[in-house]
Amino acid sequence: MKFQIEDVTVYFPYDNIYPEQYAYMVELKRALDAKGHCLLEMPTGTGKTIALLSLITSYALSKPSNPIKFIYCTRTVHEMEKTLSELKLLHNYQLQHLGPAAKILALGLSSRKNLCINPTVVSAENRDSVDAACRKLTASWVRELAAENPRIPTCSFFENYEKSASEAILPPGVYTLQDLRAYGKLKGWCPYFLARHMVQLANVVVYSYQYLLDPKVAGIISKEMQRESVVVFDEAHNIDNVCIEALSVSVRMQTLEGATRNINRMSQEIDRFKATDAGRLRAEYNRLVEGLALRGDLPASDAWLANPALPNDILKEAVPGNIRRAEHFLSVLRRLVQYIRGRLQTENVEKEGPVAFVASVNTQAGIDQKMLRFCYDRLHSLMLTLEISDTDEFLHIQTICDFATLVGTYTRGFSIIIEPFDERMPHIPDPVLQLCCHDASLAIKPVFERFQSVVITSGTLSPIDLYPRLLNFNPVVSRSFTMSLTRDCICPMVLTRGSDQLPVSTKYDLRSDPGVEKNYGKLLLEMVSVVPDGIVCFFVSYSYMDGIVNSWHETGLLKEIMQHKLVFIETQDVVETTLALDNYRKACDCGRGAVFFSVARGKVAEGIDFDRHYGRLVIMFGVPFQYTLSRILLARLEYLRDTFQIKEGDFLTFDALRQAAQCVGRVIRSKADYGMMIFADKRYSRHDKRSKLPGWILSHLRDAHLNLSTDMAAHIAREFLRKMAQPYDKTGVMGKKTLLSEADLEKMGNSNLGEMF
Amino acid sequence: MADKQQQVVVKRARHKSSVKDPGTPGVLKLTKDRFTFMPNDPSSPVKHNVEFRTIKGHKFTKDGTKQALLNLTQDQGGNYIFEFENFPDRNVCKDFVASAIALSGEAGRTVPEKSAVPIQDEQLSAAEMERRIKLLQEDSDLQKLHKQFVIGGILSEAEFWATRKKLLEQNYSRRPKQRVALKNDMWSTKPLADGQIFAEKPAVRQAYLNFVPNKMTEKEFWTKYSRAEYLHSTKNVIAAAAEAAEDEELAVFLKQDDMLVNEARKKIRQVDPTLDMEADEGDDYMHLPIQDHGLPRNDNKDVLDSQYEPYRRSFSQHLNQHAAVVLQGRVIDVELGDTRSVAEALARTKHAELAKDASDVYLDKERLERISRMTEIEDLQAPRDPAVAPLSIKDPRDYFDSQQANAFSTLGDTVSGAKQLKCSVSTREAYCSLKECISEIKFQGLTEPTINSEVAFKVLNGLAQNISSNKYHLGRNPNESVLDSLPKITREELLLHWSSIQELLKHFWSSYPITTKYLLTKATKLKDAMSQIYPKLQEIKESVQSDLRHQVSLLVQPMLQALDAAFAHYDADVQNRSARSGERPNGF
């Protein structure tokens, strides 16, 4: 369908639209008009992504003179694929109605690991080794050598790509990662470098958060994005955590040992160069005198992860004199590693701020703040000079330099915590030094400053006023939408008691109570016999899940559960979990039905949808609080209290409940879908906890469902499922429209829209 | 698969005129369309040269029984029995014969069929033909139906396939067909019975093939296996590692299954990209101190003992692998019982599966289609498939009540004959009648019960127990159904009739309204065929033992009802037609 929002003609690839999608688009358009940032919460299952894509592309189409670029950030690669396939659908529709004028270039960008088509490179184990294997074939010095000596291997895809030079471009269209690989194979070009190049020209770029938030990556990938861009962070309820993680580093004993090895290797290389090619080192020295800004002139294939968060003006400064020479720099690194090693030998937990830490480095190791700050770039320059291509071997020294640069750059919002052993296993020494960032706004600040509009959106952003504070920005639009419902297609319940009427909880004192474990098991058993197709269970942690599944196994409950459905389980091994998920879907597809055990805050909870028959019921066993004994968390809570006056308890509850809401929200995808949510813990019945849930769940949570036991829950489930199986009128009942057609929209106009909500 | 592509199979065998007969030794040669038997003694009169076209079916003995027999039955009733020297030989021939019969039978039959049915002017492409043949080969039930109706002349080839367009298309896109499932039971007492251990643990399978019987006996092997399982169950990694260091065979069981790891690596490439979390890992540029947003990690405690790493095996891993195997179902069609052949067959199928290229064009296409289907928001769009009338049960209780009423009324009919029941009673009337009854009883008293109360109680008890135990058992265990409790012959007969009735009814109803002469003859033909089945069903009902009769009749009842409805419709239509035929000259 096609409709007007003020001066923009919006192309929407379906015959009908939900009213909240329309309202969402209106708000979004106002934010774009105002060239400001916005914060929008809309429940899952209301087609947020397609509304976003369709409005922003239509907006860009309506202003051909001043084209805006659209940067869409997803949390994960599979969400990227999903987004791109929705965009494909939309693009086809726009092409049908507008013809060639609607042509755009949209593509997803990921690492070499996901894009490489060279079979020898891509077979490497992990991302870092793929990167290194690629560099071994494509680094400028390797190619120079190969030009003389044909026996040195190069990558034919990269060579072809380089040869075609300016002709190597992608024709307009929407490219998923798979499409990029297919196109690369067809043309014989390297898809990774092609995509990297095309990102500058594309109308729509879809990539992971980190390409904007992690300064190391953002520096090279997103450097040339124009200001007139719309940046969208979808599923952004965890954005503060991502920001914090982007600027945190941890150093262990293994890191230090590895770093020492790296330093030795580099010093050998320096000696070798001194003997054979002293000119190179001198040239580097001269380059460093002129400043780091030259780095941009390096060939594309050598491009490095850029400096972690150095402000631009520093980049123009020259590297301090005492680390310009390679040997001097290495000895600085040696001293730094030695210093950290000494700090790790502590008996007690230590915590200090960056300023104190830098001062102590200065007095004990003779390294001042400025030298620390330049470590990362200096290392990077040195490694290029030394022509090191197996970069995956050098991760340890990179970590150390990363740490040095961060600690030398920021004076507040960070703390350094040294723990001699893990709190839970005090008898095993495992010292770790952690630089943790507490201020989420530090990493996202450059994004807000650089781009015209930043849209932060998710299904769960409650309480919505907290996010601007955490991220320190001023949205022009901040709204939370409710779901207009044709029928009560979600059924949240709070289960406080088990089948024996005793309370259930994952609270510390009840956690390992066999009675609670049994009650949880009975609940699941009851539900597998009632609910068809898929059931998803979330637990509060891996160890809790392992424990309870084992105890169900021992008591025979698991066997009974398996009489009804197949059981799959998330593990910490991603490959295995992915295969388990794939099998889970197959089991649901073939009608056999299955149960998936997963962990709140885990990878599955973060990004996998259990819509339609893949999930008719979610059970959240317990309240997924963070591990509260963690020093990092305590330090962050302290920071939040001092800086934003947010109480610790409030933040912890907010955080736990947003995770719980996130978990249960994965069952609904559209209004034709339906699903039940069971919050199985007595603490959910308390108002202070419950009220932190997003409004669209709360509005369905009836008072009668606040204090249930297993048998009552099973009864409600039966009733609900039977009700959902009845035919219903999709367009809405009782005079309230829940599905709008083109004609409806025209009739309505923009004037009386406000009355609808 | 390799066997099928083989053009000729030559094996030593004995031809026997009966099972007891010692037989004539000779050479059996199988080609695509015929088999020949040449006796070693050229003077012997026992020579055969038979086309597969005339062969109706084949039977064989179980692996591991006394004789490796293969029995080919001919159309006209004759049969050829061959005894082979060993079972593998027999199995090769058996597979070859099975495919040859299906192939030649199909090819031989469809050609004359086409000329026999005049309406069938449709020209089939070779690909189409091939697909049909393949379907028939894969699905024995379908083959039976095809034989019964198409060869039996009740339906034409085109008619038969017209209702299966979807099946043909599906097959084209290579959807997996339904397979026999494994029991979802990780702790089965006889896990060997269906090769479950071998399917779940490829390393054990491999070890079995390597060790038994050369290095150790079967018993020793399973003892070692059980020992390893026990060690795992104690979760004592260090003890496991110590024992494995002493005993290298035991170590095979204790170490991580490398074959599974490799398999996983291959499978991950075929996974739906919208849930591929491995790709996320590849995109993660952060080496994080805190992962998973505040989730405590419990893997760092393992730093110390990396040497024990291969012996660590988690229960969750086992759980996933088990579910995957159950989901895959029984992939082999070997006669179960012989452990070695099961292991070999499994190894073969796995190998073939993995050899399939991940970049298969079909798979890719299917995956893409699937993704685009998944991304669409269903209720914003008119449905893709032609609309199906929704099942409209406004109030489920109403529906079930009415069903019950139906059941009662039929019950009432049979018992009390023509006694009319007054169904619509007002509350007042009901009350009055109840009151009357009570006062009657009050007046007369219950002094003369018609039967002895003890006897009555016993009867009631017996009946109730039977009913309640049935009710309790039925549907309680998803792996068992009423059908399983029936004798095998009855069950198969029932299923066969059920599918043929369905087929016939489908065609019967689709030929209404009758607008052409062709449809009229078709309907008549179908009706005749159905009326032949009708008495057979009654027979089945009467033939079963009394304790099962109730259940069988429950199963047969809906079939009979469906047939009755069809007959009634047919008769009404014929009457209508004859009544109107006077007015309309052409009869339609």
PDB file of N, CA, C and O in Angstrom, chain A residues 346-349 419-431 508 627 629 631, chain B residues 300-301 304:
ATOM      1  N   THR A 346      49.071  -9.255  43.698  1.00  0.00           N
ATOM      2  CA  THR A 346      48.480  -8.810  44.949  1.00  0.00           C
ATOM      3  C   THR A 346      47.701  -9.928  45.640  1.00  0.00           C
ATOM      4  O   THR A 346      47.249 -10.875  45.021  1.00  0.00           O
ATOM      5  N   GLU A 347      47.548  -9.775  46.938  1.00  0.00           N
ATOM      6  CA  GLU A 347      46.807 -10.772  47.716  1.00  0.00           C
ATOM      7  C   GLU A 347      45.343 -10.357  47.869  1.00  0.00           C
ATOM      8  O   GLU A 347      44.499 -11.189  48.133  1.00  0.00           O
ATOM      9  N   ASN A 348      45.124  -9.060  47.777  1.00  0.00           N
ATOM     10  CA  ASN A 348      43.782  -8.554  48.055  1.00  0.00           C
ATOM     11  C   ASN A 348      43.163  -7.965  46.789  1.00  0.00           C
ATOM     12  O   ASN A 348      43.853  -7.666  45.824  1.00  0.00           O
ATOM     13  N   VAL A 349      41.868  -7.787  46.876  1.00  0.00           N
ATOM     14  CA  VAL A 349      41.191  -7.109  45.780  1.00  0.00           C
ATOM     15  C   VAL A 349      41.544  -5.630  45.840  1.00  0.00           C
ATOM     16  O   VAL A 349      41.498  -5.013  46.898  1.00  0.00           O
ATOM     17  N   GLU A 419      41.621  -8.483  40.870  1.00  0.00           N
ATOM     18  CA  GLU A 419      41.143  -9.548  41.745  1.00  0.00           C
ATOM     19  C   GLU A 419      42.138 -10.687  41.704  1.00  0.00           C
ATOM     20  O   GLU A 419      42.463 -11.175  40.628  1.00  0.00           O
ATOM     21  N   PRO A 420      42.608 -11.150  42.859  1.00  0.00           N
ATOM     22  CA  PRO A 420      43.600 -12.236  42.855  1.00  0.00           C
ATOM     23  C   PRO A 420      42.987 -13.594  42.538  1.00  0.00           C
ATOM     24  O   PRO A 420      43.681 -14.504  42.119  1.00  0.00           O
ATOM     25  N   PHE A 421      41.706 -13.759  42.767  1.00  0.00           N
ATOM     26  CA  PHE A 421      41.071 -15.047  42.474  1.00  0.00           C
ATOM     27  C   PHE A 421      39.586 -14.810  42.240  1.00  0.00           C
ATOM     28  O   PHE A 421      39.052 -13.761  42.572  1.00  0.00           O
ATOM     29  N   ASP A 422      38.967 -15.829  41.682  1.00  0.00           N
ATOM     30  CA  ASP A 422      37.532 -15.750  41.462  1.00  0.00           C
ATOM     31  C   ASP A 422      36.809 -15.904  42.793  1.00  0.00           C
ATOM     32  O   ASP A 422      37.131 -16.771  43.593  1.00  0.00           O
ATOM     33  N   GLU A 423      35.846 -15.047  43.014  1.00  0.00           N
ATOM     34  CA  GLU A 423      35.095 -15.015  44.257  1.00  0.00           C
ATOM     35  C   GLU A 423      34.511 -16.385  44.612  1.00  0.00           C
ATOM     36  O   GLU A 423      34.461 -16.772  45.762  1.00  0.00           O
ATOM     37  N   ARG A 424      34.104 -17.116  43.594  1.00  0.00           N
ATOM     38  CA  ARG A 424      33.419 -18.373  43.875  1.00  0.00           C
ATOM     39  C   ARG A 424      34.394 -19.521  44.136  1.00  0.00           C
ATOM     40  O   ARG A 424      34.029 -20.556  44.635  1.00  0.00           O
ATOM     41  N   MET A 425      35.658 -19.318  43.703  1.00  0.00           N
ATOM     42  CA  MET A 425      36.636 -20.385  43.925  1.00  0.00           C
ATOM     43  C   MET A 425      37.901 -19.798  44.519  1.00  0.00           C
ATOM     44  O   MET A 425      38.909 -19.642  43.838  1.00  0.00           O
ATOM     45  N   PRO A 426      37.843 -19.436  45.778  1.00  0.00           N
ATOM     46  CA  PRO A 426      38.958 -18.689  46.379  1.00  0.00           C
ATOM     47  C   PRO A 426      40.249 -19.499  46.473  1.00  0.00           C
ATOM     48  O   PRO A 426      41.314 -18.920  46.650  1.00  0.00           O
ATOM     49  N   HIS A 427      40.160 -20.829  46.312  1.00  0.00           N
ATOM     50  CA  HIS A 427      41.383 -21.622  46.463  1.00  0.00           C
ATOM     51  C   HIS A 427      42.192 -21.675  45.180  1.00  0.00           C
ATOM     52  O   HIS A 427      43.323 -22.100  45.184  1.00  0.00           O
ATOM     53  N   ILE A 428      41.608 -21.255  44.066  1.00  0.00           N
ATOM     54  CA  ILE A 428      42.357 -21.307  42.814  1.00  0.00           C
ATOM     55  C   ILE A 428      42.834 -19.904  42.460  1.00  0.00           C
ATOM     56  O   ILE A 428      42.008 -19.022  42.195  1.00  0.00           O
ATOM     57  N   PRO A 429      44.123 -19.647  42.461  1.00  0.00           N
ATOM     58  CA  PRO A 429      44.597 -18.304  42.098  1.00  0.00           C
ATOM     59  C   PRO A 429      44.381 -18.054  40.608  1.00  0.00           C
ATOM     60  O   PRO A 429      44.786 -18.868  39.772  1.00  0.00           O
ATOM     61  N   ASP A 430      43.700 -17.009  40.290  1.00  0.00           N
ATOM     62  CA  ASP A 430      43.477 -16.661  38.887  1.00  0.00           C
ATOM     63  C   ASP A 430      43.397 -15.142  38.812  1.00  0.00           C
ATOM     64  O   ASP A 430      42.325 -14.577  38.651  1.00  0.00           O
ATOM     65  N   PRO A 431      44.544 -14.474  38.975  1.00  0.00           N
ATOM     66  CA  PRO A 431      44.497 -13.017  39.064  1.00  0.00           C
ATOM     67  C   PRO A 431      44.063 -12.378  37.745  1.00  0.00           C
ATOM     68  O   PRO A 431      44.404 -12.855  36.667  1.00  0.00           O
ATOM     69  N   TYR A 508      18.216 -16.657  46.545  1.00  0.00           N
ATOM     70  CA  TYR A 508      19.398 -17.403  46.974  1.00  0.00           C
ATOM     71  C   TYR A 508      19.067 -18.548  47.932  1.00  0.00           C
ATOM     72  O   TYR A 508      19.540 -19.662  47.774  1.00  0.00           O
ATOM     73  N   TYR A 627      24.834 -11.121  38.298  1.00  0.00           N
ATOM     74  CA  TYR A 627      25.623 -11.747  39.354  1.00  0.00           C
ATOM     75  C   TYR A 627      26.109 -10.639  40.275  1.00  0.00           C
ATOM     76  O   TYR A 627      27.054  -9.928  39.978  1.00  0.00           O
ATOM     77  N   LEU A 629      27.634 -10.311  43.043  1.00  0.00           N
ATOM     78  CA  LEU A 629      28.886 -10.255  43.783  1.00  0.00           C
ATOM     79  C   LEU A 629      30.020  -9.758  42.909  1.00  0.00           C
ATOM     80  O   LEU A 629      31.127  -9.530  43.385  1.00  0.00           O
ATOM     81  N   ARG A 631      32.565  -7.593  41.194  1.00  0.00           N
ATOM     82  CA  ARG A 631      33.128  -6.284  41.561  1.00  0.00           C
ATOM     83  C   ARG A 631      32.837  -5.242  40.498  1.00  0.00           C
ATOM     84  O   ARG A 631      32.651  -4.071  40.787  1.00  0.00           O
TER      85      ARG A 631
ATOM     86  N   ASN B 300      35.959 -20.381  33.402  1.00  0.00           N
ATOM     87  CA  ASN B 300      37.353 -20.044  33.658  1.00  0.00           C
ATOM     88  C   ASN B 300      37.985 -20.940  34.708  1.00  0.00           C
ATOM     89  O   ASN B 300      39.173 -20.946  34.894  1.00  0.00           O
ATOM     90  N   LYS B 301      37.165 -21.719  35.381  1.00  0.00           N
ATOM     91  CA  LYS B 301      37.742 -22.608  36.385  1.00  0.00           C
ATOM     92  C   LYS B 301      38.502 -23.758  35.730  1.00  0.00           C
ATOM     93  O   LYS B 301      39.207 -24.493  36.387  1.00  0.00           O
ATOM     94  N   LEU B 304      43.086 -24.721  34.621  1.00  0.00           N
ATOM     95  CA  LEU B 304      44.175 -25.534  35.161  1.00  0.00           C
ATOM     96  C   LEU B 304      44.373 -26.845  34.413  1.00  0.00           C
ATOM     97  O   LEU B 304      45.482 -27.245  34.125  1.00  0.00           O
TER      98      LEU B 304
END
